[in-house]
Coordinates of C-alpha atoms in Angstrom, one line a residue:
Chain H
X1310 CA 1.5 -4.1 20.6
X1311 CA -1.2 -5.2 23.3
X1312 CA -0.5 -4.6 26.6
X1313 CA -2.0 -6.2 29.5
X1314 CA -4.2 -4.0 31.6
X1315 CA -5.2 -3.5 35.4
X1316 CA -8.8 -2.9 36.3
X1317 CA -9.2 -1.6 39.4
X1318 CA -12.8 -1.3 40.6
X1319 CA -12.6 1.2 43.1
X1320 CA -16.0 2.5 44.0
X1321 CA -19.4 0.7 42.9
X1322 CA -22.4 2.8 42.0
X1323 CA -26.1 1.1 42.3
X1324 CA -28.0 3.3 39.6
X1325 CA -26.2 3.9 35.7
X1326 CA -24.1 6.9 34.9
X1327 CA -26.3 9.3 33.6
X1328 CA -23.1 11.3 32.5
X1329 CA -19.6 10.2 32.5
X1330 CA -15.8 11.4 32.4
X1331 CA -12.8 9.8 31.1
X1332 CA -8.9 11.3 32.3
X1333 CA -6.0 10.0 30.5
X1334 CA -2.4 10.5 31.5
X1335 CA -0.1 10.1 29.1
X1336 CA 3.9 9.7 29.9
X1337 CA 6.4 10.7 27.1
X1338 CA 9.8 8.8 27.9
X1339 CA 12.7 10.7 28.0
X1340 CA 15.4 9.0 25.6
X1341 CA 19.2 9.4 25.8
X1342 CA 19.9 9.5 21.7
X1343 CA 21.7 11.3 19.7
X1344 CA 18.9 13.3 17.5
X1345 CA 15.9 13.4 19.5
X1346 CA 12.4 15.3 17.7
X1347 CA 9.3 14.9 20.5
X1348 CA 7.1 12.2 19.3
X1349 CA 3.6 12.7 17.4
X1350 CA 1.2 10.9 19.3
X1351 CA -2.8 10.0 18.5
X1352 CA -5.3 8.6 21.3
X1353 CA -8.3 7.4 19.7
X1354 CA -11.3 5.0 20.5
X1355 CA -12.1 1.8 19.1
X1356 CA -15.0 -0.4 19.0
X1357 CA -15.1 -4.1 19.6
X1358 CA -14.9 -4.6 15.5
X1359 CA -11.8 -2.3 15.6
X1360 CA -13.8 0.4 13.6
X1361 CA -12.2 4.2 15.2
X1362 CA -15.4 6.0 17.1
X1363 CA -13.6 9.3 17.4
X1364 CA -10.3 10.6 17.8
X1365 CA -9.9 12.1 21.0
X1366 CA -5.8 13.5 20.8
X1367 CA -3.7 14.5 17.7
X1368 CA -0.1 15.9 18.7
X1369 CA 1.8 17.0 15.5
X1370 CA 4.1 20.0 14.6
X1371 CA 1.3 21.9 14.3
X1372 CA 3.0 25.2 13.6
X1373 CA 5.1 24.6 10.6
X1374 CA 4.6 27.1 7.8
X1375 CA 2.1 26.0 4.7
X1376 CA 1.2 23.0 6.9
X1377 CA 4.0 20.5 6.4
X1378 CA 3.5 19.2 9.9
X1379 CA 1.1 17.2 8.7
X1380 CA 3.3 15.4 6.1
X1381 CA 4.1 12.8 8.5
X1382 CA 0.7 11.8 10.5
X1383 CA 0.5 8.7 7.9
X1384 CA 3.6 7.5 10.4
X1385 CA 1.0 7.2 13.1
X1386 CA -0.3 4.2 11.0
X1387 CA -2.9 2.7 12.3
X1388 CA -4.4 5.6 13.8
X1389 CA -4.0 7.2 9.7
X1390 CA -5.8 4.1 8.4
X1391 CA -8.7 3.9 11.0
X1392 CA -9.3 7.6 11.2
X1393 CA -6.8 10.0 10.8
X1394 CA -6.8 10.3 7.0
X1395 CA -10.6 10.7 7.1
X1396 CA -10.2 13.8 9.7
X1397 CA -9.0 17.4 8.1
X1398 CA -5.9 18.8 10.5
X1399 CA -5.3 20.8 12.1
X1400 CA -9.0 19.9 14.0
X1401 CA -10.4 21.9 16.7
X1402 CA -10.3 20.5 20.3
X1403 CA -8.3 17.3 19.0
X1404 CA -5.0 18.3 17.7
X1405 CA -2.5 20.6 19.1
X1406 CA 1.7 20.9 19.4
X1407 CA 4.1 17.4 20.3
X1408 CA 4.6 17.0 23.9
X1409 CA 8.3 17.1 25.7
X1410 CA 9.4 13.8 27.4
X1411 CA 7.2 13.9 31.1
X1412 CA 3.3 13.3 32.0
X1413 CA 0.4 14.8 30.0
X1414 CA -3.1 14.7 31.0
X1415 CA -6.0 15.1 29.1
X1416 CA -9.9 15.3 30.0
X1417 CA -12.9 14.3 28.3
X1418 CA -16.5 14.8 29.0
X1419 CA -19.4 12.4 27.8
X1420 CA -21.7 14.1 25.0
X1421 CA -18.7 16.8 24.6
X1422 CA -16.8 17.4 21.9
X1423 CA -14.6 15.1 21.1
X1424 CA -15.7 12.6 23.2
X1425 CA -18.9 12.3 22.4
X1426 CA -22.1 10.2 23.4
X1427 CA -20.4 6.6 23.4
X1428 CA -22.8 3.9 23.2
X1429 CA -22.7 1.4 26.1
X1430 CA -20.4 -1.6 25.1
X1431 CA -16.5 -2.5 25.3
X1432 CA -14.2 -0.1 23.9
X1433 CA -10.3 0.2 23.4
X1434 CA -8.4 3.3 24.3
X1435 CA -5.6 3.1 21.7
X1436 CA -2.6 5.5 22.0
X1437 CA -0.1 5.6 19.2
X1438 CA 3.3 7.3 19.2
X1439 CA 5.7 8.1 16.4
X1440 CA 8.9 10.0 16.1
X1441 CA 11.2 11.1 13.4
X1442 CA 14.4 9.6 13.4
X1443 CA 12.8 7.0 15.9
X1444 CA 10.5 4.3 16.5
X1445 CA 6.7 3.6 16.8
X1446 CA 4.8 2.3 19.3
X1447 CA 1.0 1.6 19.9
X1448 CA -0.7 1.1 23.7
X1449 CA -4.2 -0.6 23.7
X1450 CA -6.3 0.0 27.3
X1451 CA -9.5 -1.7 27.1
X1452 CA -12.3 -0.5 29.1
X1453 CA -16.0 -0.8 29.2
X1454 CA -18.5 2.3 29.0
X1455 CA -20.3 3.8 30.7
X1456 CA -18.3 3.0 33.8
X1457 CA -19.9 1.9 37.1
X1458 CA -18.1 3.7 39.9
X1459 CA -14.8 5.2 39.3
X1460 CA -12.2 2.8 37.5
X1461 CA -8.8 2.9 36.4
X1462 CA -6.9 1.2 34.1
X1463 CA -3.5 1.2 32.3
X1464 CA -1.1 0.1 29.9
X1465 CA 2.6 0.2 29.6
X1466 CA 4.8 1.2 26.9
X1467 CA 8.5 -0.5 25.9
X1468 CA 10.0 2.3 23.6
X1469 CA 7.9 5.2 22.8
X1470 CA 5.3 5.4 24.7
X1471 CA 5.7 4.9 29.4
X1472 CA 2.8 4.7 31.5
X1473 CA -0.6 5.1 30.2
X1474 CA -3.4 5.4 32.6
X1475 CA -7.4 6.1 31.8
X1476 CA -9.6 6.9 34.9
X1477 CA -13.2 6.1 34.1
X1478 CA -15.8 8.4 36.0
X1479 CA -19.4 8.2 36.3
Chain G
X1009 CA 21.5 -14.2 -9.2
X1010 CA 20.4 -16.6 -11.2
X1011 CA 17.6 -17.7 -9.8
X1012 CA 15.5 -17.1 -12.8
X1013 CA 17.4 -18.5 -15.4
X1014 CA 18.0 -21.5 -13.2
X1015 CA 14.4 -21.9 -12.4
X1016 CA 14.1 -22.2 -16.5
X1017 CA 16.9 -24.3 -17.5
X1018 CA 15.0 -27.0 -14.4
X1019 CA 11.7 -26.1 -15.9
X1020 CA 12.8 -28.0 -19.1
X1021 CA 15.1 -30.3 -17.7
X1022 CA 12.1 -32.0 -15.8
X1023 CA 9.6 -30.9 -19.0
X1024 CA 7.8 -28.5 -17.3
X1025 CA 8.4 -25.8 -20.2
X1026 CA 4.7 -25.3 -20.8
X1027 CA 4.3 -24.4 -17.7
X1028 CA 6.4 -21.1 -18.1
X1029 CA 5.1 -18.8 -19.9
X1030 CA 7.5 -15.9 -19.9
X1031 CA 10.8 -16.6 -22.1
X1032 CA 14.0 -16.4 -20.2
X1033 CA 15.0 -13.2 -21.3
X1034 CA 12.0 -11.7 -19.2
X1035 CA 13.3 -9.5 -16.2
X1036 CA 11.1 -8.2 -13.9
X1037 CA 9.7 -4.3 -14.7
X1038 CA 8.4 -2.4 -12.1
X1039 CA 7.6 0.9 -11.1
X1040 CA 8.8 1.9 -7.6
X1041 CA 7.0 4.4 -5.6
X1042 CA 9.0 6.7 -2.7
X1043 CA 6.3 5.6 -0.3
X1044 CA 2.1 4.7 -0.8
X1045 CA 0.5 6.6 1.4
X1046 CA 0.5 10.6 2.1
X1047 CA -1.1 13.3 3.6
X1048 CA -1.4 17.0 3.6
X1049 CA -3.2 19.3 1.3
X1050 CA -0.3 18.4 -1.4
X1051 CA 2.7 15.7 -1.5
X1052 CA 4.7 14.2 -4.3
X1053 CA 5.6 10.6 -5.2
X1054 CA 9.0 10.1 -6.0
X1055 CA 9.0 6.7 -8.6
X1056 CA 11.6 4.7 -9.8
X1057 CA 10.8 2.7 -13.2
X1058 CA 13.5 -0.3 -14.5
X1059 CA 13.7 -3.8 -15.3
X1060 CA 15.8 -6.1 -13.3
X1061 CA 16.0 -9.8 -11.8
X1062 CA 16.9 -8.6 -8.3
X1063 CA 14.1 -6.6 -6.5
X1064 CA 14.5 -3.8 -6.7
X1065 CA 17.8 -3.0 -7.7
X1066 CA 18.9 -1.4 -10.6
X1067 CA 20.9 -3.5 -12.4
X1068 CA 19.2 -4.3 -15.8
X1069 CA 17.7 -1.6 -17.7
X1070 CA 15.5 1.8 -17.4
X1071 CA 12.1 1.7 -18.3
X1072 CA 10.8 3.8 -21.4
X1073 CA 8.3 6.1 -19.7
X1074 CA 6.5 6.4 -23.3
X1075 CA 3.7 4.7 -22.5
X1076 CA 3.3 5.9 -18.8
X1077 CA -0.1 7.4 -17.6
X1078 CA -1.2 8.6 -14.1
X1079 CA -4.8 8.6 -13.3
X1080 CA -6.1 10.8 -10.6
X1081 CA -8.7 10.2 -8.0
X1082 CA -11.0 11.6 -10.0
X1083 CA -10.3 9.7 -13.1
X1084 CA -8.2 12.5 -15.1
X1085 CA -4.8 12.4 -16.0
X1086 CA -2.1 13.7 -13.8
X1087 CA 1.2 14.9 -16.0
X1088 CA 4.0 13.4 -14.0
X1089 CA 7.0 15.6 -14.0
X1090 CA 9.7 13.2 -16.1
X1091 CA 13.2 13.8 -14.6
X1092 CA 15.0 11.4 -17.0
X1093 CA 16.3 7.9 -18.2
X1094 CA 19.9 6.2 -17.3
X1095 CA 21.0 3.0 -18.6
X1096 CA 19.5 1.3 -15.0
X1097 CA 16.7 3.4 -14.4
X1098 CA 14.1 5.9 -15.4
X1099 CA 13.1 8.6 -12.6
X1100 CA 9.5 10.7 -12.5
X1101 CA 7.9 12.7 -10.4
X1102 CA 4.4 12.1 -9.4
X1103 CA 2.6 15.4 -7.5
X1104 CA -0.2 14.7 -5.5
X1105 CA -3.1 17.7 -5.2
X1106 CA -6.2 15.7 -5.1
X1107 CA -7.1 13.8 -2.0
X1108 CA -7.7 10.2 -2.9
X1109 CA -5.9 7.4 -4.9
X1110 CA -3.7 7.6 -8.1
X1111 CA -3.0 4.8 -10.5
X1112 CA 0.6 4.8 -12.1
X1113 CA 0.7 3.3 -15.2
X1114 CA 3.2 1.9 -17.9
X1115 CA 0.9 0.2 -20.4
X1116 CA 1.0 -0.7 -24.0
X1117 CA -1.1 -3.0 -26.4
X1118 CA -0.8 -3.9 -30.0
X1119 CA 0.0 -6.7 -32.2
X1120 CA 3.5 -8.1 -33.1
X1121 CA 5.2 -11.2 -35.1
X1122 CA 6.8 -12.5 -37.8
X1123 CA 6.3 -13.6 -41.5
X1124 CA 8.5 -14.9 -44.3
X1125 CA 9.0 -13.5 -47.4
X1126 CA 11.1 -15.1 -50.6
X1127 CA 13.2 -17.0 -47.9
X1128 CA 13.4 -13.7 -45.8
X1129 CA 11.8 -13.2 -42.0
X1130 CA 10.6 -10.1 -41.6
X1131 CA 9.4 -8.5 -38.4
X1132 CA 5.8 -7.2 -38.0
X1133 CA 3.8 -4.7 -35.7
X1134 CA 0.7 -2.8 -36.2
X1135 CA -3.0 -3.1 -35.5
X1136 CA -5.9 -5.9 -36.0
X1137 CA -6.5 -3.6 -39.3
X1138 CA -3.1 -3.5 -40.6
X1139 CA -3.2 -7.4 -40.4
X1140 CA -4.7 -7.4 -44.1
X1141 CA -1.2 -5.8 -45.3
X1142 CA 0.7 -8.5 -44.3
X1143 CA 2.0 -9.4 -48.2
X1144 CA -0.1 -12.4 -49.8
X1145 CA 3.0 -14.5 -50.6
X1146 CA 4.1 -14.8 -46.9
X1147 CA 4.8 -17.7 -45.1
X1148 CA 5.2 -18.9 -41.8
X1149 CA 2.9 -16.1 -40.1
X1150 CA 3.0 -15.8 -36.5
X1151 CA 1.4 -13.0 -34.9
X1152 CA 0.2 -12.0 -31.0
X1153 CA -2.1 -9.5 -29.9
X1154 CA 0.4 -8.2 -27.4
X1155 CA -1.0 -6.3 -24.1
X1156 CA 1.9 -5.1 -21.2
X1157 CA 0.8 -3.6 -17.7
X1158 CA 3.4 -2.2 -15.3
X1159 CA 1.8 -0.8 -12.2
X1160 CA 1.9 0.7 -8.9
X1161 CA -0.7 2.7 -6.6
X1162 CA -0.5 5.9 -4.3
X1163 CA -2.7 7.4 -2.3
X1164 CA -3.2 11.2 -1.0
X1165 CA -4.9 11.1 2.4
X1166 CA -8.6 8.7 2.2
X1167 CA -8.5 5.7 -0.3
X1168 CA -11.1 6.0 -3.2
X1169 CA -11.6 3.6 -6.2
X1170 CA -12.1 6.1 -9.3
X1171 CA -8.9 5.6 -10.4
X1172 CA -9.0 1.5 -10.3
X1173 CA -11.5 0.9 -12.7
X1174 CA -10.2 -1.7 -15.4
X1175 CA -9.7 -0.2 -18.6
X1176 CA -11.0 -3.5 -20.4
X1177 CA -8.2 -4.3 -22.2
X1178 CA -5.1 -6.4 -21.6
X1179 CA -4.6 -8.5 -17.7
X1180 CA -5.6 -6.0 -15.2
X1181 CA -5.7 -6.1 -11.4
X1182 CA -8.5 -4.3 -9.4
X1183 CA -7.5 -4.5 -5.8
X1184 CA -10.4 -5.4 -3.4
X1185 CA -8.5 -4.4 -0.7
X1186 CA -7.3 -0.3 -0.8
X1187 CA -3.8 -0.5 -1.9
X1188 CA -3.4 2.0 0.8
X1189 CA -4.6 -0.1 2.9
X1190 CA -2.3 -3.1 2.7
X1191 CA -0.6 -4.6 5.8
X1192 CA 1.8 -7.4 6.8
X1193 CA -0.6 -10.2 8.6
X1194 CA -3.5 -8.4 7.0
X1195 CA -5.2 -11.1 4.2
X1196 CA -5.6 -8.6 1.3
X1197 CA -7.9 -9.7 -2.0
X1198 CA -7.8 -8.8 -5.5
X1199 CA -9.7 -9.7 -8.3
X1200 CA -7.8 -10.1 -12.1
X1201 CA -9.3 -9.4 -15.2
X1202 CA -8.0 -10.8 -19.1
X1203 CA -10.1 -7.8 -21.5
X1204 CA -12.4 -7.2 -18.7
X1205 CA -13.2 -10.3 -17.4
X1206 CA -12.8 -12.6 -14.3
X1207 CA -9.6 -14.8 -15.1
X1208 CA -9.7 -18.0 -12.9
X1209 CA -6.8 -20.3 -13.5
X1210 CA -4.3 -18.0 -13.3
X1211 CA -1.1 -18.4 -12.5
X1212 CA 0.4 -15.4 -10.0
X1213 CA 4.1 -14.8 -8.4
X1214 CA 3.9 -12.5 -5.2
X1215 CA 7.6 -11.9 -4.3
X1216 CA 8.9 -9.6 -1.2
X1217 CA 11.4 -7.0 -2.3
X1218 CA 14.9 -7.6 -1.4
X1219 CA 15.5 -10.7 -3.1
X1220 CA 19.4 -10.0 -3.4
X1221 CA 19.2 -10.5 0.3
X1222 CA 18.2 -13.6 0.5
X1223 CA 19.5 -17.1 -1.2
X1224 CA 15.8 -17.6 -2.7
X1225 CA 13.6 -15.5 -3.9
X1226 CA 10.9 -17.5 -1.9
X1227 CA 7.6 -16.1 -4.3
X1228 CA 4.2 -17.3 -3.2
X1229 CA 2.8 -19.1 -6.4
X1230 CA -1.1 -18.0 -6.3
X1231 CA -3.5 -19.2 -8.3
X1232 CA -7.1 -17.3 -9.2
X1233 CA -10.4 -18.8 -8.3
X1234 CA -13.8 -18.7 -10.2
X1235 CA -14.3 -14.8 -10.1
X1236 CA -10.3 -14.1 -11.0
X1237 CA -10.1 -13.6 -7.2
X1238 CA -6.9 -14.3 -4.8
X1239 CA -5.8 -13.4 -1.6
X1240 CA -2.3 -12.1 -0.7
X1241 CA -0.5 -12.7 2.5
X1242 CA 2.6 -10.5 3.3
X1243 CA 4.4 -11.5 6.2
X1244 CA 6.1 -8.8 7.0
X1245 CA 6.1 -5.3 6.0
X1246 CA 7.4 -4.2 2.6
X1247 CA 7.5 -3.4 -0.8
X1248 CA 5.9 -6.4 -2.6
X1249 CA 6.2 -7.5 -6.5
X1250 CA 3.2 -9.1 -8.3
X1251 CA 3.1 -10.4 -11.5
X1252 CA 0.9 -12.9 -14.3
X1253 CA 0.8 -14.0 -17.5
X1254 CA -1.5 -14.9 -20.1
X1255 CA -0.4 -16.6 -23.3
X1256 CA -2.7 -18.4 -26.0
X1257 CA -0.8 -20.1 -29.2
X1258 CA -2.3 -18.7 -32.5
X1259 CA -3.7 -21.3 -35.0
X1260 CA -5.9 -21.1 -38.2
X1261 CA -5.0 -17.7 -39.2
X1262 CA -6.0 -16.3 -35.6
X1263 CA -2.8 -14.3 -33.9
X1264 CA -2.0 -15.1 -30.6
X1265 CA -2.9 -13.3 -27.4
X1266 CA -0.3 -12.6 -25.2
X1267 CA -0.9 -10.5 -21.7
X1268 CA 1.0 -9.9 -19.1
X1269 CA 0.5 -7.8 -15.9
X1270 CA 3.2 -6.3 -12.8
X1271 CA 2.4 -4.4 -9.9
X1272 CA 4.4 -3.3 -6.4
X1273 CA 2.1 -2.9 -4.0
X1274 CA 3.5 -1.4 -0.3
X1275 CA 2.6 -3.7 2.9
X1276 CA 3.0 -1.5 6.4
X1277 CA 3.4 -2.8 9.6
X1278 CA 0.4 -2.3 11.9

């Protein structure tokens, strides 16, 4: 599902960022049904051709005995086809436990694990969500990199997913 | 319901019988996977396997699992655990250790007709070979080199393609696109192949499952191009029926060649 986005330019830097920080806040809706398991969620980085750069965010139930959490990751399915079936969970600095219903936030360096050194073009932040005994839901913020001054932007979620907002700083 | 048999009986009403090339007994035969696509270190396939007009509801025949080979990603043979046959259905376990794709297989080959004998018909089977034994006196001898392919695909984490070579005999199917990698909106190709060749020509029914829900079973009648290539469009997410078949008459001694082909292949949404 694409969601429109908001760019808001709020600061505009002369010289390029020689380094540069990305902040994404992620809110988990909290749902009145009647079996509720906290969502998995991936946040990953796409290319204009739609090819997955790197996997920045895995949240799975990572603590399940002989590794059975991972048994259903293919339900995060685009994020499985692009890049999640490629990657060997659990992976260091990407995955870690689902997230109860409220805001998380997540920070990522340029050059740094797993950000990495993204090469200057247009990107998508995509940020998929899945739950058992639920729905699915996928949130696409586009953005451009490196950023010139700090920017925000955002996209909204209907079911799974609320509020997602990426803060781009040089 | 009748869908098939109705589609026949107007076939030949409006003389379009050569154009159908399965008889009207034909039901469809499939082999239904639990789900395409898994992950982990280790996962099993649950697979259903039966013969039916409605998709995919049991309400025809099991299959004999006789014939019925897995082939691993790397190209070995997986022994499926076999849970058993009803009258509707045959069940069997697939388990997934190796990280890549599996082919699932029901496939059988070989030649079978007719001759008569002092006024008698008598039913024949056996190989090119055993042709020669066919008694001197007989009569009206009509033989086909049969070839039967029931499919489907799963895959344990990242696609690969060891497992999709074309044996070389019989119609064959080499998906283009990953069958793990098949979704509704998504064009997806595949390439056919008649004893290990491009087919062009050929005629292909690509059917959504859940036919009983619907008053028509609305297949998409594809045709091959030059390289035995064709493109499937699924509209929405699903478990997806193909099939094809090849038929040439025998003359001048020569049997027949008969060849037919069926796969499900799994659409997601994205």
């Amino acid at each position: 599902m694409r969601k429109s986005i908001v760019l808001v330019a709020t600061g505009l830097i002369a010289t390029p960022a020689v380094a540069g920080q990305m902040n994404v806040s992620v809110e988990i809706p909290r749902l009145r049904v009647a079996e509720y398991h906290k969502p998995y969620v991936a946040i990953w980085i796409e290319n204009e051709t739609g090819e997955a750069v790197t996997t920045l965010d895995v949240r799975y139930d990572i603590d399940m005995r002989n590794g059975e959490g991972t048994k259903w990751l293919p339900e995060l399915r685009t994020w499985w086809r692009r890049a999640g079936r490629a990657l060997k969970m659990p992976a260091d600095g990407v995955s870690g436990p689902t997230q109860a219903p409220g805001r998380y936030n997540l920070v990522f360096k340029d050059s740094a694990r797993p950000l990495g050194k993204l090469a200057p073009g247009a990107y998508k932040l995509r940020i998929e969500a899945a739950r058992e005994v639920g729905g699915r839901e996928l949130v696409t913020v586009p953005f451009q990199w490196p950023p010139r001054g700090s920017q925000t932007a955002s996209g909204q979620g209907q079911t799974e997913l609320g509020a997602v907002t990426l803060t781009l700083k040089p | 319901m009748f869908a098939r048999t109705s589609l026949i009986a107007a076939g030949l009403a409006l003389g379009l019988s050569a154009f159908i090339s399965t008889p009207a007994e034909a039901h469809r035969r499939w082999l239904l996977p639990s789900m395409t696509v898994f992950s982990g270190e280790s996962a099993t396939a649950a697979v259903d396997a039966a013969s039916s007009n409605q998709l995919f509801v049991f309400e025809h025949r099991g299959m004999a699992l006789d014939n019925l080979t897995v082939t691993g990603p790397d190209g070995q043979p997986v022994q499926p655990k076999i849970i058993g046959s009803s009258d509707l259905r045959s069940a069997f376990d697939v388990p997934l250790t190796k990280q890549g794709t599996y082919r699932i297989a029901v496939a059988s080959s070989g030649l079978m007709g007719s001759y008569e004998l002092n006024g008698q018909r008598q039913r024949w089977r056996g190989t090119k070979e055993e042709l020669a034994n066919i008694p001197a006196g007989a009569t009206n001898v009509q033989v086909s080199d049969n070839s039967s392919r029931t499919e489907t695909f799963v895959t344990l984490g990242a696609p690969n393609d060891t497992a999709l070579k074309p044996t070389g005999r019989g119609l064959e199917m080499v998906p283009l696109t990953p069958p793990s990698d098949l979704a509704a909106g998504e064009p997806a190709k595949v390439r056919f192949l008649l004893d290990g060749k491009p087919v062009g020509d050929l005629k292909v029914e690509f059917i959504e499952g859940g036919t009983r829900y619907r008053n028509a079973d609305d297949a998409q009648d594809l045709v091959t191009d030059a390289k035995g290539e064709l493109t499937l469009n699924a509209k929405q997410a699903g478990m997806y029926y193909l099939e094809a078949s090849h038929a040439v008459e025998g003359k001048d001694g020569q049997p027949g060649r008969r060849a037919s082909y069926a796969a499900v292949l799994e659409f997601l949404p994205l």
